[in-house]
Amino acid sequence: MVSEVMTLMAASGRTPRPGVIWTRPERAGRGPRPAHSRAEIAAAAVRIADADGLDAVSMRRVAAEVGAGTMSLYNYVPRKEDLHELMVDEVSTEYDLETPLTGDWAADVLGLAEQARDLMRRHPWLPRMADSTAYGFTPNALRYLERFLTALDPLDLPPGTKLELLAAVTNTVAGYVTNELAMAERARTLPWSEAEEQAVRGAYLGEQLGTGKFPRLAQTLAGAGAGVESVDYEAAFRRSLKRVLDSFALEAGGGQTSAT
């Protein structure tokens, strides 16, 4: 199918080329008004991805969703990568970037991280985009980046280190949400309850620890004193982020943060 589309596009003079969709005008200065808009196309793609996953998003399906021909969609979105970029920009409008910052950089960053976590939960395909800088510079994503770096104004660190902090927070949030979504999907598809699953696995683990072959693991788990089922994941998320922020605060010579 890919080779067929490429052949058709080449024949029509629309062979994809490297470029940024935001530098292309959405419509020409002359001629009839386009039947569809980028916003309409992006919203359709997001609906498909939210319902059926990112792999379900194809040019053919999005075209059908908006009532366009598959090939005509390339007039609006030259490449599938451009479509993904439109999707990221569409959901990035959901950030609250208007509430005034507090001046406590760690608290402000934690607030942005929690927003990002909620956004990724609402759009489970979004963490897959977090490991690519290709989708981080859409107009609305740039507004988020500007807000994040503004929150870091009180932090005395070089610009490059601040970018590393941004990347560390983004990767921590994406990794945490990916695990959350995987656990939720696993629980949803189990033919028995999560409690039953944990009971069986807990019994097996107890037998293995009782052999004496894993003394450090046994000591650590005994010291933790809690099973998986009793973990406070909200608190664990905040602790994980605080450790990241503390490491950068120490590098800036400011000690630990007060973020909780």
C-alpha atoms as an extended CHARMM CRD file, in Angstrom:
* protein
*
       260  EXT
         1         1  MET       CA              0.0000000000        0.0000000000        0.0000000000  PROA      1               0.0000000000
         2         2  VAL       CA              2.8350000000        2.3890000000        0.8540000000  PROA      2               0.0000000000
         3         3  SER       CA              4.5200000000        1.8780000000       -2.5150000000  PROA      3               0.0000000000
         4         4  GLU       CA              1.1710000000        2.3100000000       -4.2710000000  PROA      4               0.0000000000
         5         5  VAL       CA              0.5210000000        5.6250000000       -2.5030000000  PROA      5               0.0000000000
         6         6  MET       CA              4.0440000000        6.8270000000       -3.2370000000  PROA      6               0.0000000000
         7         7  THR       CA              3.6110000000        5.9580000000       -6.9090000000  PROA      7               0.0000000000
         8         8  LEU       CA              0.3030000000        7.7990000000       -7.1020000000  PROA      8               0.0000000000
         9         9  MET       CA              1.6910000000       10.8350000000       -5.3210000000  PROA      9               0.0000000000
        10        10  ALA       CA              4.7660000000       10.9270000000       -7.5410000000  PROA      10              0.0000000000
        11        11  ALA       CA              2.5470000000       10.7490000000      -10.6210000000  PROA      11              0.0000000000
        12        12  SER       CA              0.5310000000       13.6900000000       -9.3440000000  PROA      12              0.0000000000
        13        13  GLY       CA              3.6210000000       15.7020000000       -8.4490000000  PROA      13              0.0000000000
        14        14  ARG       CA              3.0560000000       15.4090000000       -4.6930000000  PROA      14              0.0000000000
        15        15  THR       CA              6.0750000000       13.3190000000       -3.6950000000  PROA      15              0.0000000000
        16        16  PRO       CA              6.6580000000       13.8870000000        0.0540000000  PROA      16              0.0000000000
        17        17  ARG       CA              9.6640000000       16.0100000000        0.9650000000  PROA      17              0.0000000000
        18        18  PRO       CA             11.2310000000       16.9720000000        4.2850000000  PROA      18              0.0000000000
        19        19  GLY       CA              9.4850000000       19.9780000000        5.6860000000  PROA      19              0.0000000000
        20        20  VAL       CA              7.4820000000       21.4730000000        8.5220000000  PROA      20              0.0000000000
        21        21  ILE       CA              3.7450000000       21.5370000000        8.0890000000  PROA      21              0.0000000000
        22        22  TRP       CA              3.4700000000       24.7920000000       10.0390000000  PROA      22              0.0000000000
        23        23  THR       CA              5.4110000000       26.6090000000        7.3380000000  PROA      23              0.0000000000
        24        24  ARG       CA              2.8700000000       25.5850000000        4.7180000000  PROA      24              0.0000000000
        25        25  PRO       CA             -0.1800000000       27.8250000000        4.3290000000  PROA      25              0.0000000000
        26        26  GLU       CA             -3.3700000000       26.0050000000        5.2180000000  PROA      26              0.0000000000
        27        27  ARG       CA             -5.0020000000       27.4290000000        2.1320000000  PROA      27              0.0000000000
        28        28  ALA       CA             -3.7780000000       29.2820000000       -0.9060000000  PROA      28              0.0000000000
        29        29  GLY       CA             -4.4670000000       32.9780000000       -1.2010000000  PROA      29              0.0000000000
        30        30  ARG       CA             -6.6490000000       32.3540000000       -4.2060000000  PROA      30              0.0000000000
        31        31  GLY       CA             -9.0360000000       29.6920000000       -5.2970000000  PROA      31              0.0000000000
        32        32  PRO       CA            -12.0040000000       28.0340000000       -3.6300000000  PROA      32              0.0000000000
        33        33  ARG       CA            -12.1320000000       27.5890000000        0.1180000000  PROA      33              0.0000000000
        34        34  PRO       CA            -10.8470000000       24.1120000000        1.1110000000  PROA      34              0.0000000000
        35        35  ALA       CA            -13.5520000000       21.6190000000        2.0280000000  PROA      35              0.0000000000
        36        36  HSD       CA            -11.7030000000       20.6170000000        5.1970000000  PROA      36              0.0000000000
        37        37  SER       CA             -9.3810000000       22.1840000000        7.7640000000  PROA      37              0.0000000000
        38        38  ARG       CA             -6.3160000000       20.9520000000        9.5970000000  PROA      38              0.0000000000
        39        39  ALA       CA             -8.2040000000       21.3030000000       12.8660000000  PROA      39              0.0000000000
        40        40  GLU       CA            -10.9910000000       19.0610000000       11.5640000000  PROA      40              0.0000000000
        41        41  ILE       CA             -8.4710000000       16.4820000000       10.3290000000  PROA      41              0.0000000000
        42        42  ALA       CA             -6.5000000000       16.5770000000       13.5840000000  PROA      42              0.0000000000
        43        43  ALA       CA             -9.6420000000       16.1570000000       15.6900000000  PROA      43              0.0000000000
        44        44  ALA       CA            -10.6940000000       13.1450000000       13.6110000000  PROA      44              0.0000000000
        45        45  ALA       CA             -7.2800000000       11.5320000000       13.9730000000  PROA      45              0.0000000000
        46        46  VAL       CA             -7.3180000000       12.1200000000       17.7450000000  PROA      46              0.0000000000
        47        47  ARG       CA            -10.7670000000       10.5050000000       18.0480000000  PROA      47              0.0000000000
        48        48  ILE       CA             -9.5320000000        7.4330000000       16.1870000000  PROA      48              0.0000000000
        49        49  ALA       CA             -6.3570000000        7.1660000000       18.2630000000  PROA      49              0.0000000000
        50        50  ASP       CA             -8.2380000000        7.6430000000       21.5510000000  PROA      50              0.0000000000
        51        51  ALA       CA            -10.6700000000        4.8940000000       20.6260000000  PROA      51              0.0000000000
        52        52  ASP       CA             -8.4560000000        2.3550000000       18.8780000000  PROA      52              0.0000000000
        53        53  GLY       CA             -4.8270000000        3.3360000000       19.3800000000  PROA      53              0.0000000000
        54        54  LEU       CA             -2.2350000000        5.1490000000       17.3190000000  PROA      54              0.0000000000
        55        55  ASP       CA             -1.7160000000        2.2530000000       14.9230000000  PROA      55              0.0000000000
        56        56  ALA       CA             -5.3480000000        2.5700000000       13.8580000000  PROA      56              0.0000000000
        57        57  VAL       CA             -4.6990000000        6.0800000000       12.5460000000  PROA      57              0.0000000000
        58        58  SER       CA             -4.2240000000        5.8300000000        8.7960000000  PROA      58              0.0000000000
        59        59  MET       CA             -4.7010000000        8.3460000000        6.0240000000  PROA      59              0.0000000000
        60        60  ARG       CA             -7.4760000000        6.1800000000        4.6390000000  PROA      60              0.0000000000
        61        61  ARG       CA             -9.3840000000        6.0210000000        7.9230000000  PROA      61              0.0000000000
        62        62  VAL       CA             -8.9680000000        9.6960000000        8.7300000000  PROA      62              0.0000000000
        63        63  ALA       CA            -10.1260000000       10.5830000000        5.2220000000  PROA      63              0.0000000000
        64        64  ALA       CA            -13.2270000000        8.4560000000        5.7080000000  PROA      64              0.0000000000
        65        65  GLU       CA            -13.8550000000       10.0910000000        9.0860000000  PROA      65              0.0000000000
        66        66  VAL       CA            -13.8990000000       13.5990000000        7.6020000000  PROA      66              0.0000000000
        67        67  GLY       CA            -15.6010000000       12.5630000000        4.3710000000  PROA      67              0.0000000000
        68        68  ALA       CA            -12.6760000000       13.0470000000        2.0270000000  PROA      68              0.0000000000
        69        69  GLY       CA            -10.9220000000       10.8550000000       -0.5080000000  PROA      69              0.0000000000
        70        70  THR       CA             -7.7220000000        9.2730000000        0.7210000000  PROA      70              0.0000000000
        71        71  MET       CA             -5.5740000000       10.9130000000       -1.9370000000  PROA      71              0.0000000000
        72        72  SER       CA             -7.2170000000       14.3060000000       -1.4690000000  PROA      72              0.0000000000
        73        73  LEU       CA             -6.1940000000       14.2230000000        2.2000000000  PROA      73              0.0000000000
        74        74  TYR       CA             -2.5720000000       14.5720000000        1.0900000000  PROA      74              0.0000000000
        75        75  ASN       CA             -3.4470000000       18.0730000000       -0.1340000000  PROA      75              0.0000000000
        76        76  TYR       CA             -3.9160000000       18.9750000000        3.5310000000  PROA      76              0.0000000000
        77        77  VAL       CA             -1.4170000000       16.6220000000        5.1960000000  PROA      77              0.0000000000
        78        78  PRO       CA              1.5040000000       15.5610000000        2.9770000000  PROA      78              0.0000000000
        79        79  ARG       CA              2.8670000000       12.8780000000        5.3120000000  PROA      79              0.0000000000
        80        80  LYS       CA              1.6560000000       10.6630000000        8.1300000000  PROA      80              0.0000000000
        81        81  GLU       CA              4.2880000000       12.2850000000       10.3410000000  PROA      81              0.0000000000
        82        82  ASP       CA              2.5500000000       15.5900000000        9.6740000000  PROA      82              0.0000000000
        83        83  LEU       CA             -0.7110000000       14.0320000000       10.7870000000  PROA      83              0.0000000000
        84        84  HSD       CA              0.8920000000       12.9200000000       14.0590000000  PROA      84              0.0000000000
        85        85  GLU       CA              2.2120000000       16.4380000000       14.5260000000  PROA      85              0.0000000000
        86        86  LEU       CA             -1.2680000000       17.8760000000       14.0360000000  PROA      86              0.0000000000
        87        87  MET       CA             -2.5700000000       15.4230000000       16.6320000000  PROA      87              0.0000000000
        88        88  VAL       CA              0.0200000000       16.4670000000       19.2260000000  PROA      88              0.0000000000
        89        89  ASP       CA             -0.7810000000       20.1120000000       18.6070000000  PROA      89              0.0000000000
        90        90  GLU       CA             -4.5110000000       19.4450000000       18.9050000000  PROA      90              0.0000000000
        91        91  VAL       CA             -4.3030000000       17.8160000000       22.3460000000  PROA      91              0.0000000000
        92        92  SER       CA             -1.7220000000       20.3540000000       23.5580000000  PROA      92              0.0000000000
        93        93  THR       CA             -4.5130000000       22.9230000000       23.6120000000  PROA      93              0.0000000000
        94        94  GLU       CA             -5.7850000000       21.1040000000       26.7120000000  PROA      94              0.0000000000
        95        95  TYR       CA             -2.9640000000       22.4420000000       28.9060000000  PROA      95              0.0000000000
        96        96  ASP       CA             -3.8730000000       25.2320000000       31.2850000000  PROA      96              0.0000000000
        97        97  LEU       CA             -1.1380000000       27.7600000000       30.5960000000  PROA      97              0.0000000000
        98        98  GLU       CA             -3.0070000000       30.8240000000       31.8360000000  PROA      98              0.0000000000
        99        99  THR       CA             -3.0210000000       30.3010000000       35.6070000000  PROA      99              0.0000000000
       100       100  PRO       CA             -0.2860000000       32.5290000000       37.0730000000  PROA      100             0.0000000000
       101       101  LEU       CA              2.9270000000       30.8050000000       38.1410000000  PROA      101             0.0000000000
       102       102  THR       CA              3.6470000000       30.7900000000       41.8760000000  PROA      102             0.0000000000
       103       103  GLY       CA              7.3400000000       31.5970000000       41.6820000000  PROA      103             0.0000000000
       104       104  ASP       CA              8.1790000000       28.2860000000       43.3690000000  PROA      104             0.0000000000
       105       105  TRP       CA              9.8280000000       26.6360000000       40.3790000000  PROA      105             0.0000000000
       106       106  ALA       CA              9.5560000000       23.0910000000       41.7180000000  PROA      106             0.0000000000
       107       107  ALA       CA              5.8770000000       23.4230000000       42.5790000000  PROA      107             0.0000000000
       108       108  ASP       CA              5.1490000000       24.9940000000       39.1960000000  PROA      108             0.0000000000
       109       109  VAL       CA              7.0120000000       22.2310000000       37.3290000000  PROA      109             0.0000000000
       110       110  LEU       CA              5.2310000000       19.5760000000       39.3590000000  PROA      110             0.0000000000
       111       111  GLY       CA              1.9290000000       21.1780000000       38.3990000000  PROA      111             0.0000000000
       112       112  LEU       CA              2.8620000000       21.0500000000       34.7100000000  PROA      112             0.0000000000
       113       113  ALA       CA              3.9800000000       17.4340000000       35.0890000000  PROA      113             0.0000000000
       114       114  GLU       CA              0.6480000000       16.5050000000       36.6390000000  PROA      114             0.0000000000
       115       115  GLN       CA             -1.1270000000       18.2040000000       33.7270000000  PROA      115             0.0000000000
       116       116  ALA       CA              1.0210000000       16.2240000000       31.3030000000  PROA      116             0.0000000000
       117       117  ARG       CA              0.1920000000       13.0140000000       33.1360000000  PROA      117             0.0000000000
       118       118  ASP       CA             -3.5400000000       13.7260000000       32.9560000000  PROA      118             0.0000000000
       119       119  LEU       CA             -3.2010000000       14.5860000000       29.2540000000  PROA      119             0.0000000000
       120       120  MET       CA             -1.4410000000       11.2930000000       28.5360000000  PROA      120             0.0000000000
       121       121  ARG       CA             -4.0720000000        9.3710000000       30.4710000000  PROA      121             0.0000000000
       122       122  ARG       CA             -6.8020000000       10.9580000000       28.3700000000  PROA      122             0.0000000000
       123       123  HSD       CA             -4.8710000000       10.2320000000       25.1870000000  PROA      123             0.0000000000
       124       124  PRO       CA             -3.0710000000        6.9040000000       25.7850000000  PROA      124             0.0000000000
       125       125  TRP       CA             -1.1990000000        7.1290000000       22.4710000000  PROA      125             0.0000000000
       126       126  LEU       CA              0.5760000000       10.3170000000       23.5090000000  PROA      126             0.0000000000
       127       127  PRO       CA              3.4680000000        8.7530000000       25.5110000000  PROA      127             0.0000000000
       128       128  ARG       CA              4.6900000000        7.1690000000       22.2740000000  PROA      128             0.0000000000
       129       129  MET       CA              5.2520000000       10.6800000000       20.9430000000  PROA      129             0.0000000000
       130       130  ALA       CA              7.2930000000       11.7870000000       23.9520000000  PROA      130             0.0000000000
       131       131  ASP       CA             10.5110000000       10.1250000000       22.7770000000  PROA      131             0.0000000000
       132       132  SER       CA             10.6490000000       12.1060000000       19.5490000000  PROA      132             0.0000000000
       133       133  THR       CA             11.6110000000       15.7550000000       19.2680000000  PROA      133             0.0000000000
       134       134  ALA       CA              9.8330000000       15.8230000000       15.9100000000  PROA      134             0.0000000000
       135       135  TYR       CA              6.5090000000       16.3860000000       17.6480000000  PROA      135             0.0000000000
       136       136  GLY       CA              7.6740000000       18.7500000000       20.3850000000  PROA      136             0.0000000000
       137       137  PHE       CA              7.7070000000       21.9660000000       18.3820000000  PROA      137             0.0000000000
       138       138  THR       CA              4.1330000000       22.4070000000       17.2340000000  PROA      138             0.0000000000
       139       139  PRO       CA              2.6170000000       25.8460000000       17.9390000000  PROA      139             0.0000000000
       140       140  ASN       CA              0.7680000000       24.7040000000       21.0610000000  PROA      140             0.0000000000
       141       141  ALA       CA              3.5980000000       22.4450000000       22.2360000000  PROA      141             0.0000000000
       142       142  LEU       CA              5.9170000000       25.4570000000       21.9770000000  PROA      142             0.0000000000
       143       143  ARG       CA              3.5850000000       27.3550000000       24.3060000000  PROA      143             0.0000000000
       144       144  TYR       CA              3.9500000000       24.5360000000       26.8430000000  PROA      144             0.0000000000
       145       145  LEU       CA              7.7610000000       24.5530000000       26.4980000000  PROA      145             0.0000000000
       146       146  GLU       CA              7.8340000000       28.3170000000       26.9930000000  PROA      146             0.0000000000
       147       147  ARG       CA              5.6840000000       27.9690000000       30.1010000000  PROA      147             0.0000000000
       148       148  PHE       CA              7.9390000000       25.2260000000       31.4830000000  PROA      148             0.0000000000
       149       149  LEU       CA             11.1110000000       27.2530000000       30.9490000000  PROA      149             0.0000000000
       150       150  THR       CA              9.4520000000       30.3450000000       32.4160000000  PROA      150             0.0000000000
       151       151  ALA       CA              8.7160000000       28.3010000000       35.5430000000  PROA      151             0.0000000000
       152       152  LEU       CA             12.4590000000       27.6000000000       35.7490000000  PROA      152             0.0000000000
       153       153  ASP       CA             13.4310000000       31.2910000000       35.8000000000  PROA      153             0.0000000000
       154       154  PRO       CA             14.2110000000       31.2140000000       39.5650000000  PROA      154             0.0000000000
       155       155  LEU       CA             16.5050000000       28.1960000000       39.1110000000  PROA      155             0.0000000000
       156       156  ASP       CA             20.1750000000       29.1230000000       38.6790000000  PROA      156             0.0000000000
       157       157  LEU       CA             21.2220000000       26.5760000000       36.0730000000  PROA      157             0.0000000000
       158       158  PRO       CA             22.7360000000       26.8460000000       32.5830000000  PROA      158             0.0000000000
       159       159  PRO       CA             20.2470000000       26.7670000000       29.6730000000  PROA      159             0.0000000000
       160       160  GLY       CA             21.4360000000       23.3430000000       28.5630000000  PROA      160             0.0000000000
       161       161  THR       CA             20.8590000000       21.8930000000       32.0330000000  PROA      161             0.0000000000
       162       162  LYS       CA             17.3620000000       23.3540000000       32.1090000000  PROA      162             0.0000000000
       163       163  LEU       CA             16.6320000000       21.5390000000       28.8560000000  PROA      163             0.0000000000
       164       164  GLU       CA             17.9270000000       18.3410000000       30.4630000000  PROA      164             0.0000000000
       165       165  LEU       CA             15.5340000000       18.9320000000       33.3630000000  PROA      165             0.0000000000
       166       166  LEU       CA             12.6790000000       19.3600000000       30.9110000000  PROA      166             0.0000000000
       167       167  ALA       CA             13.6170000000       16.0940000000       29.1830000000  PROA      167             0.0000000000
       168       168  ALA       CA             13.9650000000       14.2490000000       32.5010000000  PROA      168             0.0000000000
       169       169  VAL       CA             10.5190000000       15.3600000000       33.6600000000  PROA      169             0.0000000000
       170       170  THR       CA              8.9220000000       14.5110000000       30.3100000000  PROA      170             0.0000000000
       171       171  ASN       CA             10.5070000000       11.0570000000       30.2340000000  PROA      171             0.0000000000
       172       172  THR       CA              9.5490000000       10.3570000000       33.8480000000  PROA      172             0.0000000000
       173       173  VAL       CA              5.9210000000       11.2900000000       33.2030000000  PROA      173             0.0000000000
       174       174  ALA       CA              5.7360000000        9.3120000000       29.9510000000  PROA      174             0.0000000000
       175       175  GLY       CA              7.3150000000        6.2410000000       31.5240000000  PROA      175             0.0000000000
       176       176  TYR       CA              5.0330000000        6.3890000000       34.5490000000  PROA      176             0.0000000000
       177       177  VAL       CA              1.9020000000        6.7620000000       32.4480000000  PROA      177             0.0000000000
       178       178  THR       CA              2.9940000000        3.9550000000       30.1090000000  PROA      178             0.0000000000
       179       179  ASN       CA              3.2290000000        1.6230000000       33.1010000000  PROA      179             0.0000000000
       180       180  GLU       CA             -0.1180000000        2.8220000000       34.4560000000  PROA      180             0.0000000000
       181       181  LEU       CA             -1.8290000000        2.2040000000       31.1360000000  PROA      181             0.0000000000
       182       182  ALA       CA             -0.2450000000       -1.2350000000       30.7830000000  PROA      182             0.0000000000
       183       183  MET       CA             -1.4240000000       -2.2290000000       34.2560000000  PROA      183             0.0000000000
       184       184  ALA       CA             -4.9280000000       -0.9570000000       33.5660000000  PROA      184             0.0000000000
       185       185  GLU       CA             -5.0920000000       -2.8280000000       30.2590000000  PROA      185             0.0000000000
       186       186  ARG       CA             -3.8290000000       -5.9970000000       31.8880000000  PROA      186             0.0000000000
       187       187  ALA       CA             -6.4070000000       -5.7260000000       34.6730000000  PROA      187             0.0000000000
       188       188  ARG       CA             -9.1240000000       -5.0750000000       32.1080000000  PROA      188             0.0000000000
       189       189  THR       CA             -8.2930000000       -8.2010000000       30.1070000000  PROA      189             0.0000000000
       190       190  LEU       CA             -7.7370000000      -10.6170000000       33.0030000000  PROA      190             0.0000000000
       191       191  PRO       CA            -10.4730000000      -13.2900000000       33.2900000000  PROA      191             0.0000000000
       192       192  TRP       CA            -10.2150000000      -12.9420000000       37.0760000000  PROA      192             0.0000000000
       193       193  SER       CA             -9.7340000000      -10.0990000000       39.5170000000  PROA      193             0.0000000000
       194       194  GLU       CA             -6.4340000000       -8.3110000000       40.0540000000  PROA      194             0.0000000000
       195       195  ALA       CA             -6.6180000000       -9.3260000000       43.7230000000  PROA      195             0.0000000000
       196       196  GLU       CA             -6.7560000000      -13.0050000000       42.7600000000  PROA      196             0.0000000000
       197       197  GLU       CA             -3.8150000000      -12.5380000000       40.4070000000  PROA      197             0.0000000000
       198       198  GLN       CA             -1.7510000000      -10.8100000000       43.0890000000  PROA      198             0.0000000000
       199       199  ALA       CA             -2.6190000000      -13.4840000000       45.6610000000  PROA      199             0.0000000000
       200       200  VAL       CA             -1.3070000000      -16.2480000000       43.4190000000  PROA      200             0.0000000000
       201       201  ARG       CA              1.8450000000      -14.3370000000       42.5220000000  PROA      201             0.0000000000
       202       202  GLY       CA              2.3620000000      -13.2920000000       46.1400000000  PROA      202             0.0000000000
       203       203  ALA       CA              2.2040000000      -16.9140000000       47.2590000000  PROA      203             0.0000000000
       204       204  TYR       CA              4.7780000000      -17.9070000000       44.6260000000  PROA      204             0.0000000000
       205       205  LEU       CA              7.0590000000      -15.0350000000       45.5960000000  PROA      205             0.0000000000
       206       206  GLY       CA              6.7800000000      -15.9980000000       49.2690000000  PROA      206             0.0000000000
       207       207  GLU       CA              7.8520000000      -19.5630000000       48.4340000000  PROA      207             0.0000000000
       208       208  GLN       CA             10.8670000000      -18.3150000000       46.5030000000  PROA      208             0.0000000000
       209       209  LEU       CA             11.9470000000      -15.9210000000       49.2270000000  PROA      209             0.0000000000
       210       210  GLY       CA             11.5840000000      -18.7480000000       51.7490000000  PROA      210             0.0000000000
       211       211  THR       CA             14.3110000000      -20.7210000000       49.9990000000  PROA      211             0.0000000000
       212       212  GLY       CA             16.9590000000      -18.3040000000       51.2520000000  PROA      212             0.0000000000
       213       213  LYS       CA             18.3510000000      -17.7750000000       47.7450000000  PROA      213             0.0000000000
       214       214  PHE       CA             17.3400000000      -14.1300000000       47.6210000000  PROA      214             0.0000000000
       215       215  PRO       CA             18.2700000000      -12.6350000000       51.0150000000  PROA      215             0.0000000000
       216       216  ARG       CA             18.5650000000       -8.9990000000       49.8980000000  PROA      216             0.0000000000
       217       217  LEU       CA             15.2710000000       -9.1000000000       48.0380000000  PROA      217             0.0000000000
       218       218  ALA       CA             13.5730000000      -10.7000000000       51.0550000000  PROA      218             0.0000000000
       219       219  GLN       CA             15.0430000000       -8.0830000000       53.3970000000  PROA      219             0.0000000000
       220       220  THR       CA             14.0660000000       -5.2140000000       51.1190000000  PROA      220             0.0000000000
       221       221  LEU       CA             10.4880000000       -6.3950000000       50.6390000000  PROA      221             0.0000000000
       222       222  ALA       CA             10.1040000000       -7.0590000000       54.3370000000  PROA      222             0.0000000000
       223       223  GLY       CA             11.3610000000       -3.5470000000       55.0890000000  PROA      223             0.0000000000
       224       224  ALA       CA              8.9830000000       -2.0100000000       52.5440000000  PROA      224             0.0000000000
       225       225  GLY       CA              6.1450000000       -3.7100000000       54.3750000000  PROA      225             0.0000000000
       226       226  ALA       CA              3.5230000000       -3.2230000000       51.6590000000  PROA      226             0.0000000000
       227       227  GLY       CA              2.2630000000       -5.2000000000       48.7230000000  PROA      227             0.0000000000
       228       228  VAL       CA              1.6320000000       -3.9470000000       45.2210000000  PROA      228             0.0000000000
       229       229  GLU       CA             -2.0750000000       -3.7150000000       45.9120000000  PROA      229             0.0000000000
       230       230  SER       CA             -1.5200000000       -1.1390000000       48.6780000000  PROA      230             0.0000000000
       231       231  VAL       CA              0.8150000000        1.1770000000       46.7900000000  PROA      231             0.0000000000
       232       232  ASP       CA             -0.3610000000        4.7860000000       46.6440000000  PROA      232             0.0000000000
       233       233  TYR       CA              0.4260000000        5.4920000000       42.9850000000  PROA      233             0.0000000000
       234       234  GLU       CA             -0.4550000000        9.1740000000       43.2450000000  PROA      234             0.0000000000
       235       235  ALA       CA              2.0590000000        9.6510000000       46.0500000000  PROA      235             0.0000000000
       236       236  ALA       CA              4.6150000000        7.4640000000       44.2550000000  PROA      236             0.0000000000
       237       237  PHE       CA              4.3180000000        9.6350000000       41.1500000000  PROA      237             0.0000000000
       238       238  ARG       CA              4.9590000000       12.8050000000       43.1220000000  PROA      238             0.0000000000
       239       239  ARG       CA              7.9100000000       11.2020000000       44.9380000000  PROA      239             0.0000000000
       240       240  SER       CA              9.4440000000       10.1570000000       41.6180000000  PROA      240             0.0000000000
       241       241  LEU       CA              9.1410000000       13.6880000000       40.2450000000  PROA      241             0.0000000000
       242       242  LYS       CA             10.4480000000       15.2300000000       43.4610000000  PROA      242             0.0000000000
       243       243  ARG       CA             13.5840000000       13.0880000000       43.2710000000  PROA      243             0.0000000000
       244       244  VAL       CA             14.1920000000       14.3090000000       39.7420000000  PROA      244             0.0000000000
       245       245  LEU       CA             13.6590000000       17.9320000000       40.7630000000  PROA      245             0.0000000000
       246       246  ASP       CA             15.7910000000       17.5400000000       43.8970000000  PROA      246             0.0000000000
       247       247  SER       CA             18.7290000000       16.3290000000       41.8170000000  PROA      247             0.0000000000
       248       248  PHE       CA             18.6440000000       19.5020000000       39.7190000000  PROA      248             0.0000000000
       249       249  ALA       CA             18.1000000000       21.6740000000       42.7940000000  PROA      249             0.0000000000
       250       250  LEU       CA             21.2260000000       20.2080000000       44.3530000000  PROA      250             0.0000000000
       251       251  GLU       CA             23.1450000000       20.8970000000       41.1600000000  PROA      251             0.0000000000
       252       252  ALA       CA             22.0220000000       24.5200000000       41.4110000000  PROA      252             0.0000000000
       253       253  GLY       CA             23.2450000000       24.6010000000       45.0010000000  PROA      253             0.0000000000
       254       254  GLY       CA             19.8080000000       25.0960000000       46.4480000000  PROA      254             0.0000000000
       255       255  GLY       CA             19.3290000000       21.8770000000       48.4260000000  PROA      255             0.0000000000
       256       256  GLN       CA             16.1330000000       19.8840000000       48.2530000000  PROA      256             0.0000000000
       257       257  THR       CA             12.8940000000       21.3180000000       46.9190000000  PROA      257             0.0000000000
       258       258  SER       CA              9.7360000000       21.8580000000       48.9300000000  PROA      258             0.0000000000
       259       259  ALA       CA              7.5460000000       20.2790000000       46.2440000000  PROA      259             0.0000000000
       260       260  THR       CA              5.2790000000       17.5270000000       47.5510000000  PROA      260             0.0000000000
